CSV table of C-alpha atoms in Angstrom, one decimal:
chain,number,residue,atom,x,y,z
A,255,MET,CA,0.0,0.0,0.0
A,256,ARG,CA,1.2,3.5,-0.8
A,257,THR,CA,2.1,5.4,2.4
A,258,HIS,CA,1.7,9.1,3.2
A,259,LYS,CA,5.5,9.5,2.8
A,260,ALA,CA,5.3,8.3,-0.8
A,261,LEU,CA,2.5,10.9,-1.4
A,262,LEU,CA,4.7,13.6,0.0
A,263,ALA,CA,7.4,12.6,-2.6
A,264,ALA,CA,4.8,12.9,-5.3
A,265,LEU,CA,4.1,16.6,-4.6
A,266,LEU,CA,7.4,17.8,-6.0
A,267,VAL,CA,8.2,14.9,-8.4
A,268,PRO,CA,6.8,16.3,-11.7
A,269,LEU,CA,4.7,14.6,-14.3
A,270,GLY,CA,4.5,10.9,-14.2
A,271,ALA,CA,6.7,10.3,-11.2
A,272,THR,CA,3.9,9.6,-8.8
A,273,LEU,CA,3.8,5.9,-9.7
A,274,ALA,CA,7.6,5.5,-9.4
A,275,VAL,CA,8.6,7.3,-6.3
A,276,VAL,CA,11.0,5.4,-4.1
A,277,PRO,CA,9.3,3.0,-1.6
A,278,ALA,CA,8.6,4.6,1.8
A,279,ALA,CA,10.5,1.7,3.4
A,280,SER,CA,13.7,3.0,1.9
A,281,ALA,CA,13.0,6.7,1.3
A,282,SER,CA,10.9,9.6,2.4
A,283,ALA,CA,10.7,12.9,0.6
A,284,ALA,CA,9.0,14.4,3.7
A,285,THR,CA,12.1,14.4,5.8
A,286,PRO,CA,14.9,16.8,5.0
A,287,ARG,CA,18.3,15.2,5.1
A,288,PRO,CA,21.9,16.5,4.7
A,289,LEU,CA,23.3,16.5,1.2
A,290,ALA,CA,25.2,13.3,0.5
A,291,ALA,CA,28.9,13.7,-0.1
A,292,ALA,CA,29.2,11.3,-2.9
A,293,THR,CA,28.3,12.1,-6.5
A,294,VAL,CA,26.0,9.4,-8.0
A,295,SER,CA,26.4,8.7,-11.7
A,296,ALA,CA,23.0,8.3,-13.4
A,297,ASP,CA,23.1,8.5,-17.2
A,298,ALA,CA,20.0,6.5,-18.0
A,299,ASP,CA,18.0,9.5,-19.3
A,300,ALA,CA,21.0,10.8,-21.3
A,301,ASN,CA,21.2,7.5,-23.1
A,302,ALA,CA,17.5,7.2,-24.0
A,303,PRO,CA,17.1,5.5,-27.4
A,304,ALA,CA,16.6,7.6,-30.5
A,305,PRO,CA,13.3,7.5,-32.3
A,306,VAL,CA,13.0,4.5,-34.6
A,307,GLY,CA,13.8,5.3,-38.3
A,308,PRO,CA,16.5,5.2,-41.0
A,309,GLN,CA,19.7,6.6,-39.7
A,310,LYS,CA,20.8,8.6,-42.7
A,311,PRO,CA,17.5,10.5,-43.2
A,312,ALA,CA,17.3,11.2,-39.5
A,313,ALA,CA,20.8,12.6,-39.5
A,314,ALA,CA,20.0,14.8,-42.5
A,315,ALA,CA,16.9,16.0,-40.8
A,316,PHE,CA,18.8,16.9,-37.7
A,317,ARG,CA,21.4,18.8,-39.7
A,318,SER,CA,18.6,20.8,-41.4
A,319,ALA,CA,16.9,21.6,-38.1
A,320,GLU,CA,20.2,22.6,-36.5
A,321,ALA,CA,21.1,24.9,-39.4
A,322,ALA,CA,17.6,26.5,-39.3
A,323,LEU,CA,17.7,27.0,-35.5
A,324,ASP,CA,21.2,28.3,-35.7
A,325,ARG,CA,20.0,31.2,-37.9
A,326,VAL,CA,17.3,32.3,-35.3
A,327,ALA,CA,19.0,31.4,-32.0
A,328,HIS,CA,20.0,34.3,-29.7
A,329,PRO,CA,23.1,33.7,-27.5
A,330,LEU,CA,23.1,34.2,-23.8
A,331,ARG,CA,26.1,36.0,-22.4
A,332,THR,CA,25.8,34.4,-19.0
A,333,THR,CA,23.3,32.7,-16.7
A,334,GLU,CA,24.5,34.6,-13.7
A,335,PRO,CA,22.2,37.3,-12.3
A,336,ARG,CA,24.6,40.2,-12.2
A,337,GLY,CA,26.0,42.3,-15.0
A,338,GLY,CA,24.6,43.7,-18.2
A,339,LEU,CA,21.3,42.5,-19.6
A,340,ALA,CA,21.6,43.5,-23.2
A,341,ASP,CA,21.7,39.9,-24.4
A,342,LEU,CA,18.1,39.5,-23.1
A,343,ARG,CA,16.6,42.1,-25.3
A,344,PRO,CA,15.6,39.4,-27.9
A,345,PHE,CA,13.9,37.6,-25.1
A,346,GLY,CA,12.0,40.8,-24.2
A,347,ARG,CA,10.7,41.0,-27.8
A,348,MET,CA,9.6,37.3,-27.6
A,349,VAL,CA,7.7,38.1,-24.3
A,350,GLY,CA,5.9,41.0,-25.9
A,351,ASP,CA,2.9,42.1,-23.9
A,352,ALA,CA,2.5,38.7,-22.0
A,353,LYS,CA,1.3,39.2,-18.4
A,354,VAL,CA,2.5,35.8,-17.1
A,355,VAL,CA,5.7,34.2,-18.2
A,356,GLY,CA,6.2,30.6,-17.1
A,357,LEU,CA,9.9,29.8,-16.9
A,358,GLY,CA,10.6,26.2,-16.4
A,359,GLU,CA,13.5,23.9,-15.4
A,360,ALA,CA,14.5,20.4,-16.5
A,361,THR,CA,15.7,19.6,-13.0
A,362,HIS,CA,14.4,20.8,-9.6
A,363,ASN,CA,17.8,21.7,-8.3
A,364,SER,CA,20.5,23.0,-10.7
A,365,HIS,CA,22.4,26.2,-10.1
A,366,GLU,CA,22.1,27.7,-13.6
A,367,PHE,CA,18.4,27.2,-13.8
A,368,PHE,CA,17.9,29.2,-10.6
A,369,THR,CA,20.4,31.9,-11.4
A,370,LEU,CA,18.9,32.3,-14.9
A,371,LYS,CA,15.5,32.9,-13.3
A,372,HIS,CA,17.1,35.5,-11.1
A,373,ARG,CA,18.7,37.2,-14.2
A,374,THR,CA,15.4,36.9,-16.2
A,375,LEU,CA,13.5,38.4,-13.3
A,376,ARG,CA,15.9,41.4,-13.2
A,377,TYR,CA,15.4,42.0,-16.9
A,378,LEU,CA,11.6,41.6,-16.8
A,379,VAL,CA,11.3,44.0,-13.8
A,380,GLU,CA,13.6,46.6,-15.2
A,381,GLU,CA,12.6,46.5,-18.9
A,382,LYS,CA,9.1,45.0,-19.1
A,383,GLY,CA,7.3,46.2,-15.9
A,384,PHE,CA,7.0,42.8,-14.2
A,385,ARG,CA,6.3,43.1,-10.4
A,386,ALA,CA,5.8,39.5,-9.1
A,387,PHE,CA,7.7,36.2,-8.8
A,388,ALA,CA,5.5,33.1,-8.4
A,389,LEU,CA,7.0,29.8,-7.2
A,390,GLU,CA,5.8,26.2,-6.9
A,391,ALA,CA,5.4,26.7,-3.1
A,392,PRO,CA,2.4,27.0,-0.7
A,393,TRP,CA,0.2,30.1,-0.8
A,394,SER,CA,0.9,30.6,2.9
A,395,SER,CA,4.7,30.5,2.3
A,396,GLY,CA,4.3,33.1,-0.4
A,397,LEU,CA,2.4,35.4,2.0
A,398,ARG,CA,5.2,35.1,4.6
A,399,LEU,CA,8.0,35.8,2.1
A,400,ASP,CA,6.0,38.7,0.6
A,401,ALA,CA,5.8,40.2,4.1
A,402,TYR,CA,9.5,40.0,4.3
A,403,LEU,CA,9.9,41.7,0.9
A,404,GLN,CA,7.4,44.4,1.6
A,405,ARG,CA,8.2,45.3,5.2
A,406,GLY,CA,11.3,43.4,6.2
A,407,GLU,CA,9.2,41.2,8.5
A,408,GLY,CA,11.2,38.3,9.9
A,409,ASP,CA,14.6,36.8,9.3
A,410,LEU,CA,15.0,35.5,5.7
A,411,LYS,CA,17.1,32.5,6.8
A,412,GLN,CA,14.5,31.4,9.4
A,413,ILE,CA,11.6,31.9,6.9
A,414,MET,CA,13.3,29.8,4.3
A,415,ASP,CA,14.3,27.1,6.8
A,416,GLU,CA,10.7,26.9,8.0
A,417,GLU,CA,8.8,27.3,4.8
A,418,PHE,CA,11.1,25.3,2.4
A,419,GLN,CA,11.2,21.9,4.1
A,420,GLY,CA,9.7,18.5,3.5
A,421,THR,CA,8.6,18.4,-0.2
A,422,TYR,CA,9.8,21.9,-0.7
A,423,GLN,CA,13.3,21.6,0.7
A,424,PHE,CA,14.8,22.0,-2.8
A,425,TRP,CA,13.9,25.7,-2.7
A,426,ASN,CA,16.1,26.3,0.3
A,427,ASN,CA,19.2,27.1,-1.6
A,428,THR,CA,21.8,29.9,-2.0
A,429,GLU,CA,20.5,30.8,-5.4
A,430,TYR,CA,16.9,31.6,-4.3
A,431,ARG,CA,18.2,33.3,-1.1
A,432,ASP,CA,20.1,35.7,-3.4
A,433,LEU,CA,17.1,36.2,-5.6
A,434,LEU,CA,15.0,37.1,-2.5
A,435,LYS,CA,17.6,39.4,-1.2
A,436,TRP,CA,17.7,41.2,-4.5
A,437,MET,CA,13.9,41.6,-4.4
A,438,ARG,CA,14.0,43.0,-0.9
A,439,ALA,CA,16.8,45.5,-1.9
A,440,TYR,CA,14.7,46.6,-4.9
A,441,ASN,CA,11.7,47.2,-2.7
A,442,VAL,CA,13.8,49.3,-0.2
A,443,GLU,CA,14.8,51.5,-3.2
A,444,HIS,CA,11.3,51.5,-4.8
A,445,PRO,CA,8.8,51.5,-1.8
A,446,LYS,CA,5.9,52.9,-4.0
A,447,ASP,CA,6.4,50.3,-6.7
A,448,PRO,CA,7.4,47.1,-5.0
A,449,LEU,CA,8.0,43.5,-6.1
A,450,HIS,CA,5.9,40.7,-4.7
A,451,PHE,CA,6.3,37.0,-4.0
A,452,VAL,CA,3.5,34.5,-4.8
A,453,GLY,CA,3.3,30.9,-3.6
A,454,ASP,CA,0.9,29.1,-5.9
A,455,ASP,CA,0.9,25.5,-4.6
A,456,ASN,CA,-1.4,23.7,-2.2
A,457,GLY,CA,0.9,21.3,-0.3
A,458,PHE,CA,0.6,23.1,3.0
A,459,ALA,CA,-1.6,25.9,4.7
A,460,GLY,CA,0.3,27.7,7.4
A,461,ALA,CA,-1.2,28.9,10.7
A,462,HIS,CA,-1.2,32.5,9.7
A,463,LEU,CA,-3.6,31.7,6.9
A,464,TYR,CA,-6.2,30.6,9.4
A,465,ASP,CA,-5.4,33.7,11.5
A,466,LYS,CA,-6.0,36.0,8.5
A,467,VAL,CA,-9.4,34.4,7.8
A,468,SER,CA,-10.4,34.6,11.5
A,469,ALA,CA,-9.3,38.2,11.8
A,470,TYR,CA,-11.3,39.2,8.8
A,471,ALA,CA,-14.4,37.4,10.1
A,472,ALA,CA,-14.0,39.0,13.6
A,473,ALA,CA,-13.8,42.5,12.0
A,474,ALA,CA,-16.3,42.2,9.1
A,475,ARG,CA,-18.5,39.2,9.7
A,476,PRO,CA,-18.6,38.6,13.5
A,477,GLU,CA,-21.6,36.4,13.1
A,478,LEU,CA,-19.5,33.8,11.3
A,479,SER,CA,-16.6,33.7,13.8
A,480,ALA,CA,-18.0,30.9,16.0
A,481,ARG,CA,-19.0,28.8,13.0
A,482,LEU,CA,-15.6,29.2,11.3
A,483,THR,CA,-13.8,28.3,14.5
A,484,GLU,CA,-15.8,25.0,14.6
A,485,LEU,CA,-15.2,24.2,11.0
A,486,TYR,CA,-11.5,24.8,11.2
A,487,ARG,CA,-11.2,22.9,14.5
A,488,GLY,CA,-8.0,20.8,14.6
A,489,LEU,CA,-6.8,22.1,11.3
A,490,ARG,CA,-4.6,25.1,12.2
A,491,PRO,CA,-1.0,23.9,12.4
A,492,THR,CA,0.7,23.9,15.8
A,493,THR,CA,3.9,22.2,14.5
A,494,ASP,CA,6.3,22.8,11.6
A,495,ALA,CA,5.1,22.1,8.1
A,496,GLU,CA,6.9,18.8,7.7
A,497,ALA,CA,5.5,17.3,10.9
A,498,TYR,CA,2.0,18.7,10.2
A,499,VAL,CA,1.7,17.3,6.7
A,500,GLU,CA,3.1,13.9,7.7
A,501,ASP,CA,0.6,13.7,10.5
A,502,TYR,CA,-2.3,14.9,8.3
A,503,LEU,CA,-1.6,12.2,5.7
A,504,SER,CA,-1.5,9.5,8.3
A,505,LYS,CA,-5.2,10.2,8.9
A,506,PRO,CA,-7.7,7.7,7.4
A,507,PRO,CA,-9.0,8.7,3.9
A,508,ALA,CA,-12.5,9.1,5.3
A,509,GLU,CA,-11.3,11.6,7.9
A,510,ARG,CA,-9.4,13.6,5.3
A,511,LYS,CA,-12.5,13.7,3.1
A,512,GLU,CA,-14.5,15.0,6.1
A,513,LEU,CA,-12.0,17.7,6.8
A,514,ALA,CA,-12.2,18.8,3.1
A,515,GLU,CA,-15.9,19.0,3.4
A,516,ARG,CA,-15.6,21.2,6.5
A,517,THR,CA,-13.1,23.6,4.8
A,518,GLY,CA,-15.5,23.7,1.8
A,519,ARG,CA,-18.3,24.8,4.1
A,520,ALA,CA,-16.1,27.5,5.6
A,521,LEU,CA,-15.3,28.8,2.2
A,522,ASP,CA,-18.9,28.9,1.2
A,523,LEU,CA,-19.8,31.0,4.2
A,524,LEU,CA,-17.0,33.5,3.5
A,525,LYS,CA,-18.0,33.8,-0.2
A,526,GLN,CA,-21.4,35.2,0.8
A,527,ARG,CA,-21.3,38.9,-0.2
A,528,PRO,CA,-20.5,41.3,2.6
A,529,GLY,CA,-22.6,44.4,3.2
A,530,LYS,CA,-22.1,47.4,1.0
A,531,ASP,CA,-20.3,49.3,3.7
A,532,THR,CA,-17.6,46.6,4.1
A,533,ASP,CA,-14.2,46.5,2.4
A,534,THR,CA,-14.6,44.4,-0.8
A,535,ASP,CA,-10.8,44.1,-1.2
A,536,ALA,CA,-10.4,42.6,2.3
A,537,HIS,CA,-13.3,40.2,1.5
A,538,ALA,CA,-11.6,39.1,-1.7
A,539,TRP,CA,-8.4,38.4,0.1
A,540,ALA,CA,-10.1,36.5,2.9
A,541,VAL,CA,-11.9,34.3,0.4
A,542,GLN,CA,-8.7,33.6,-1.4
A,543,HIS,CA,-7.0,32.6,1.9
A,544,ALA,CA,-9.9,30.3,2.7
A,545,THR,CA,-9.6,28.9,-0.8
A,546,ALA,CA,-6.0,28.1,-0.2
A,547,ILE,CA,-6.9,26.2,2.9
A,548,HIS,CA,-9.6,24.3,1.0
A,549,GLN,CA,-7.1,23.5,-1.8
A,550,MET,CA,-4.8,21.8,0.6
A,551,THR,CA,-7.5,19.7,2.3
A,552,THR,CA,-9.0,18.8,-1.1
A,553,MET,CA,-5.6,17.6,-2.5
A,554,TYR,CA,-5.1,15.4,0.5
A,555,ALA,CA,-8.6,14.0,0.4
A,556,PHE,CA,-7.7,12.0,-2.8
A,557,ASP,CA,-7.0,8.3,-2.2
A,558,LEU,CA,-3.7,7.8,-4.1
A,559,ASP,CA,-3.8,4.0,-3.7
A,560,ASP,CA,-6.2,4.2,-6.7
A,561,PRO,CA,-4.3,4.9,-10.0
A,562,GLN,CA,-7.3,6.9,-11.3
A,563,ASN,CA,-7.2,9.1,-8.3
A,564,ILE,CA,-3.5,9.8,-8.9
A,565,ALA,CA,-4.3,11.3,-12.3
A,566,ASP,CA,-7.3,13.2,-10.8
A,567,ALA,CA,-5.1,14.6,-7.9
A,568,MET,CA,-2.3,15.7,-10.1
A,569,ARG,CA,-4.7,17.4,-12.5
A,570,TYR,CA,-6.2,19.1,-9.6
A,571,ARG,CA,-2.9,20.3,-8.3
A,572,ASP,CA,-1.9,21.9,-11.7
A,573,GLN,CA,-5.4,23.5,-11.9
A,574,VAL,CA,-5.0,25.0,-8.4
A,575,MET,CA,-1.5,26.4,-9.2
A,576,ALA,CA,-2.9,28.0,-12.4
A,577,GLN,CA,-5.9,29.4,-10.6
A,578,ASN,CA,-3.8,31.0,-7.9
A,579,VAL,CA,-1.4,32.7,-10.4
A,580,ALA,CA,-4.4,33.9,-12.5
A,581,TRP,CA,-6.1,35.2,-9.3
A,582,TRP,CA,-3.1,37.2,-8.3
A,583,GLN,CA,-2.6,38.6,-11.8
A,584,HIS,CA,-6.3,39.6,-12.1
A,585,ARG,CA,-6.5,41.0,-8.6
A,586,THR,CA,-3.3,43.0,-8.5
A,587,GLY,CA,-2.6,43.7,-12.2
A,588,ASP,CA,1.0,42.5,-11.6
A,589,LYS,CA,2.9,40.9,-14.5
A,590,ILE,CA,4.3,37.7,-13.1
A,591,LEU,CA,7.4,35.5,-13.7
A,592,LEU,CA,6.2,32.0,-12.8
A,593,SER,CA,8.9,29.6,-11.7
A,594,ALA,CA,8.1,25.8,-11.9
A,595,HIS,CA,9.3,22.6,-13.5
A,596,ASN,CA,9.1,22.4,-17.3
A,597,SER,CA,6.3,19.9,-16.9
A,598,HIS,CA,4.2,22.4,-15.0
A,599,VAL,CA,4.7,25.5,-17.2
A,600,ALA,CA,4.2,23.5,-20.3
A,601,LEU,CA,1.3,24.0,-22.7
A,602,LYS,CA,0.8,20.3,-23.0
A,603,THR,CA,1.4,17.6,-20.4
A,604,TYR,CA,4.7,15.6,-20.5
A,605,VAL,CA,3.1,12.4,-19.2
A,606,PRO,CA,-0.7,12.3,-19.9
A,607,ASN,CA,-1.4,8.9,-18.3
A,608,THR,CA,-0.8,10.2,-14.7
A,609,HIS,CA,-0.9,14.0,-15.3
A,610,PRO,CA,-3.7,14.7,-17.7
A,611,LYS,CA,-3.3,18.5,-17.9
A,612,ALA,CA,-0.4,20.9,-17.0
A,613,GLN,CA,-0.6,24.2,-15.2
A,614,GLY,CA,0.5,26.0,-18.4
A,615,ASP,CA,-2.4,24.5,-20.3
A,616,PHE,CA,-4.8,25.8,-17.7
A,617,LEU,CA,-3.1,29.2,-17.8
A,618,ARG,CA,-3.3,29.4,-21.6
A,619,GLU,CA,-7.1,28.7,-21.3
A,620,GLN,CA,-7.6,31.4,-18.7
A,621,LEU,CA,-5.2,34.1,-20.0
A,622,GLY,CA,-4.9,33.3,-23.7
A,623,ARG,CA,-1.8,34.7,-25.2
A,624,ASP,CA,-1.2,36.7,-22.1
A,625,TYR,CA,0.5,33.5,-20.9
A,626,LEU,CA,3.9,32.5,-22.3
A,627,SER,CA,5.6,29.1,-21.7
A,628,VAL,CA,9.4,29.0,-21.7
A,629,GLY,CA,11.1,25.6,-21.3
A,630,LEU,CA,14.7,25.2,-20.1
A,631,THR,CA,16.8,22.3,-21.4
A,632,PHE,CA,20.4,21.2,-20.9
A,633,ASP,CA,22.8,18.8,-22.5
A,634,HIS,CA,24.7,17.5,-19.5
A,635,GLY,CA,25.6,18.3,-16.0
A,636,SER,CA,24.5,17.7,-12.4
A,637,PHE,CA,21.6,18.3,-10.0
A,638,ASN,CA,20.4,17.4,-6.5
A,639,ALA,CA,17.6,14.9,-6.1
A,640,LEU,CA,16.2,12.2,-3.8
A,641,GLY,CA,17.9,8.9,-4.5
A,642,GLN,CA,16.4,5.4,-4.1
A,643,ASP,CA,17.7,5.4,-0.5
A,644,GLY,CA,15.6,8.5,0.4
A,645,ASP,CA,18.7,10.7,0.8
A,646,ILE,CA,19.5,13.8,-1.3
A,647,HIS,CA,22.4,13.0,-3.7
A,648,ARG,CA,24.2,15.0,-6.4
A,649,PHE,CA,23.5,13.1,-9.6
A,650,THR,CA,25.4,13.6,-12.9
A,651,VAL,CA,24.2,12.9,-16.4
A,652,GLY,CA,26.4,12.8,-19.5
A,653,PRO,CA,25.9,14.3,-23.0
A,654,ALA,CA,22.5,13.7,-24.6
A,655,ALA,CA,22.3,10.8,-27.0
A,656,PRO,CA,21.6,11.2,-30.7
A,657,GLY,CA,17.9,11.4,-31.5
A,658,THR,CA,17.0,13.3,-28.3
A,659,THR,CA,15.8,16.9,-28.1
A,660,GLU,CA,18.9,18.1,-26.3
A,661,HIS,CA,21.4,16.4,-28.7
A,662,THR,CA,20.1,18.5,-31.6
A,663,LEU,CA,19.8,21.7,-29.6
A,664,ASP,CA,23.3,21.3,-28.3
A,665,ARG,CA,24.6,21.3,-31.9
A,666,VAL,CA,23.5,24.9,-32.4
A,667,ARG,CA,26.6,27.0,-32.5
A,668,HIS,CA,26.0,29.0,-29.3
A,669,ARG,CA,26.9,27.4,-26.0
A,670,ASP,CA,23.7,28.8,-24.3
A,671,PHE,CA,20.9,30.4,-26.3
A,672,MET,CA,17.2,31.1,-26.6
A,673,VAL,CA,14.9,30.5,-29.6
A,674,ASP,CA,11.3,31.5,-30.3
A,675,LEU,CA,9.6,28.2,-31.4
A,676,ARG,CA,6.6,30.2,-32.7
A,677,THR,CA,8.6,31.8,-35.5
A,678,ALA,CA,11.1,29.0,-36.3
A,679,PRO,CA,12.0,28.7,-40.0
A,680,ALA,CA,10.4,26.0,-42.1
A,681,PRO,CA,13.3,23.5,-42.0
A,682,ALA,CA,13.0,23.3,-38.2
A,683,ARG,CA,9.2,23.1,-38.0
A,684,ALA,CA,9.0,19.4,-38.8
A,685,TRP,CA,11.6,18.6,-36.2
A,686,LEU,CA,9.9,20.8,-33.6
A,687,ALA,CA,6.5,19.1,-34.4
A,688,ALA,CA,7.7,15.5,-34.0
A,689,PRO,CA,7.7,13.7,-30.6
A,690,ARG,CA,11.2,13.4,-29.2
A,691,THR,CA,12.8,12.4,-25.9
A,692,VAL,CA,13.6,15.2,-23.5
A,693,LYS,CA,15.1,15.2,-20.0
A,694,ASN,CA,12.4,15.5,-17.4
A,695,ILE,CA,14.1,15.2,-14.0
A,696,GLY,CA,12.2,15.8,-10.8
A,697,ALA,CA,12.6,15.7,-7.0
A,698,ALA,CA,13.3,11.9,-7.0
A,699,TYR,CA,15.8,10.3,-9.4
A,700,PRO,CA,15.6,8.0,-11.2
A,701,TRP,CA,12.0,7.4,-12.1
A,702,ASN,CA,10.1,6.2,-15.1
A,703,GLY,CA,9.4,9.6,-16.5
A,704,ASN,CA,13.1,10.8,-16.8
A,705,ALA,CA,12.9,10.8,-20.6
A,706,ALA,CA,9.5,12.0,-21.6
A,707,GLN,CA,8.4,12.2,-25.3
A,708,ILE,CA,7.1,15.7,-26.2
A,709,ARG,CA,6.4,17.7,-29.3
A,710,LEU,CA,8.5,20.8,-28.5
A,711,ALA,CA,6.5,23.2,-30.7
A,712,GLN,CA,3.2,22.3,-29.0
A,713,THR,CA,4.7,22.2,-25.5
A,714,HIS,CA,6.5,25.5,-25.1
A,715,ASP,CA,6.5,28.9,-26.9
A,716,ILE,CA,10.2,29.5,-26.3
A,717,VAL,CA,13.2,27.3,-25.4
A,718,ILE,CA,16.3,28.3,-23.6
A,719,HIS,CA,19.0,25.7,-23.9
A,720,LEU,CA,22.1,25.5,-21.7
A,721,HIS,CA,25.1,23.4,-22.6
A,722,ARG,CA,25.9,22.4,-19.0
A,723,VAL,CA,24.5,22.8,-15.5
A,724,GLU,CA,25.8,22.1,-12.0
A,725,ALA,CA,24.0,21.1,-8.8
A,726,ALA,CA,22.6,24.0,-6.8
A,727,ASP,CA,24.0,25.0,-3.4
A,728,MET,CA,21.4,23.7,-0.8
A,729,LEU,CA,21.3,25.5,2.5
A,730,LYS,CA,19.9,22.8,4.7
């Protein structure tokens, strides 16, 4: 039987991994562990077989695609966040008037992916008017980090240690700490036009979320206070996130369903329109906070021992993340850089059997062309992930094999580059439209979705390809 620890691993393992997470008897993604000293070689995904077909025509097609992409690829000067940004101007033209840019990652913990997101955020803030950074992290974590960014509330190290644990421990790294410090410094210099942090995920609902809902009810809807207190009884966390979620998932499925029904009733009560003399903005935020609580309980009410429920739960999670991003954009008007795995920002799912629909697909439906999907690929390098023993290891994969997406991209003349797939020249279109293997590495490694088959042109609007990446610097 699948345990609650395996379910925790599923939350950050992207598309398709839910059925292949390491057994709970040997590994737990819910428990943070020190980074293993040894480097583990894992080249299975890099050696994925090429699509079946005659070798000579395939090679000729690759050369044609490479030559075509070579003509339209724009080189990146660096992936590091500091220094000039002139090389990102072509990217700015690709972004156009988009209001949400989903910037992916092919692993959940490589230095260059994180620093490139920092650098891209700098450019979008300074040149395109973006004002929010959204991350695959709980809504309540986002509120706490945003309070730090706006008013300097709390100690950043403590906040990251407490919020980025369990399934979210991969975000507790030097690279994201530097990004958050830059955002705080920007806000100190621009107090009337600040940057915001958004957590769009539903893996945890912190205590302050319940406090915000209760405070709103006490001030604006006192007749609801007693009922809300009863409906939320036993739900407000009194331990850290890791312990809370592990305990919650140890509850019987029937009890978890009953808790979800209670949070749904609380949400329905809050949705009732307040009087015309009340603050409609405060009401909207209170409803969203209650929605985030209900999103968590609903997610954990799925019985993931049933394969069909796995697909339903993963679809629900991506839908929730899209809804939270779209809500923030509509409510605040902020342009948002959305950070998530490639398989979440994608316009089409990487692994349809277990994850029927991706966050990016939902966002394209809700925002139309105001949503832009950017996939990040790499040829070879290293990353941190949970191994089969449940510990975090530094894995290394070698150069991509012929026939894979990365092998062709890496033969473009630039070491690191970006290309707009929507305007690719004709010789590249057939290659971009065909299903090919691509690295799809999540929080646990290896798993049966390492080498997904995608049609690149249907899955992302833009691709940024990096020749090599190194494992990120984890803080805890």
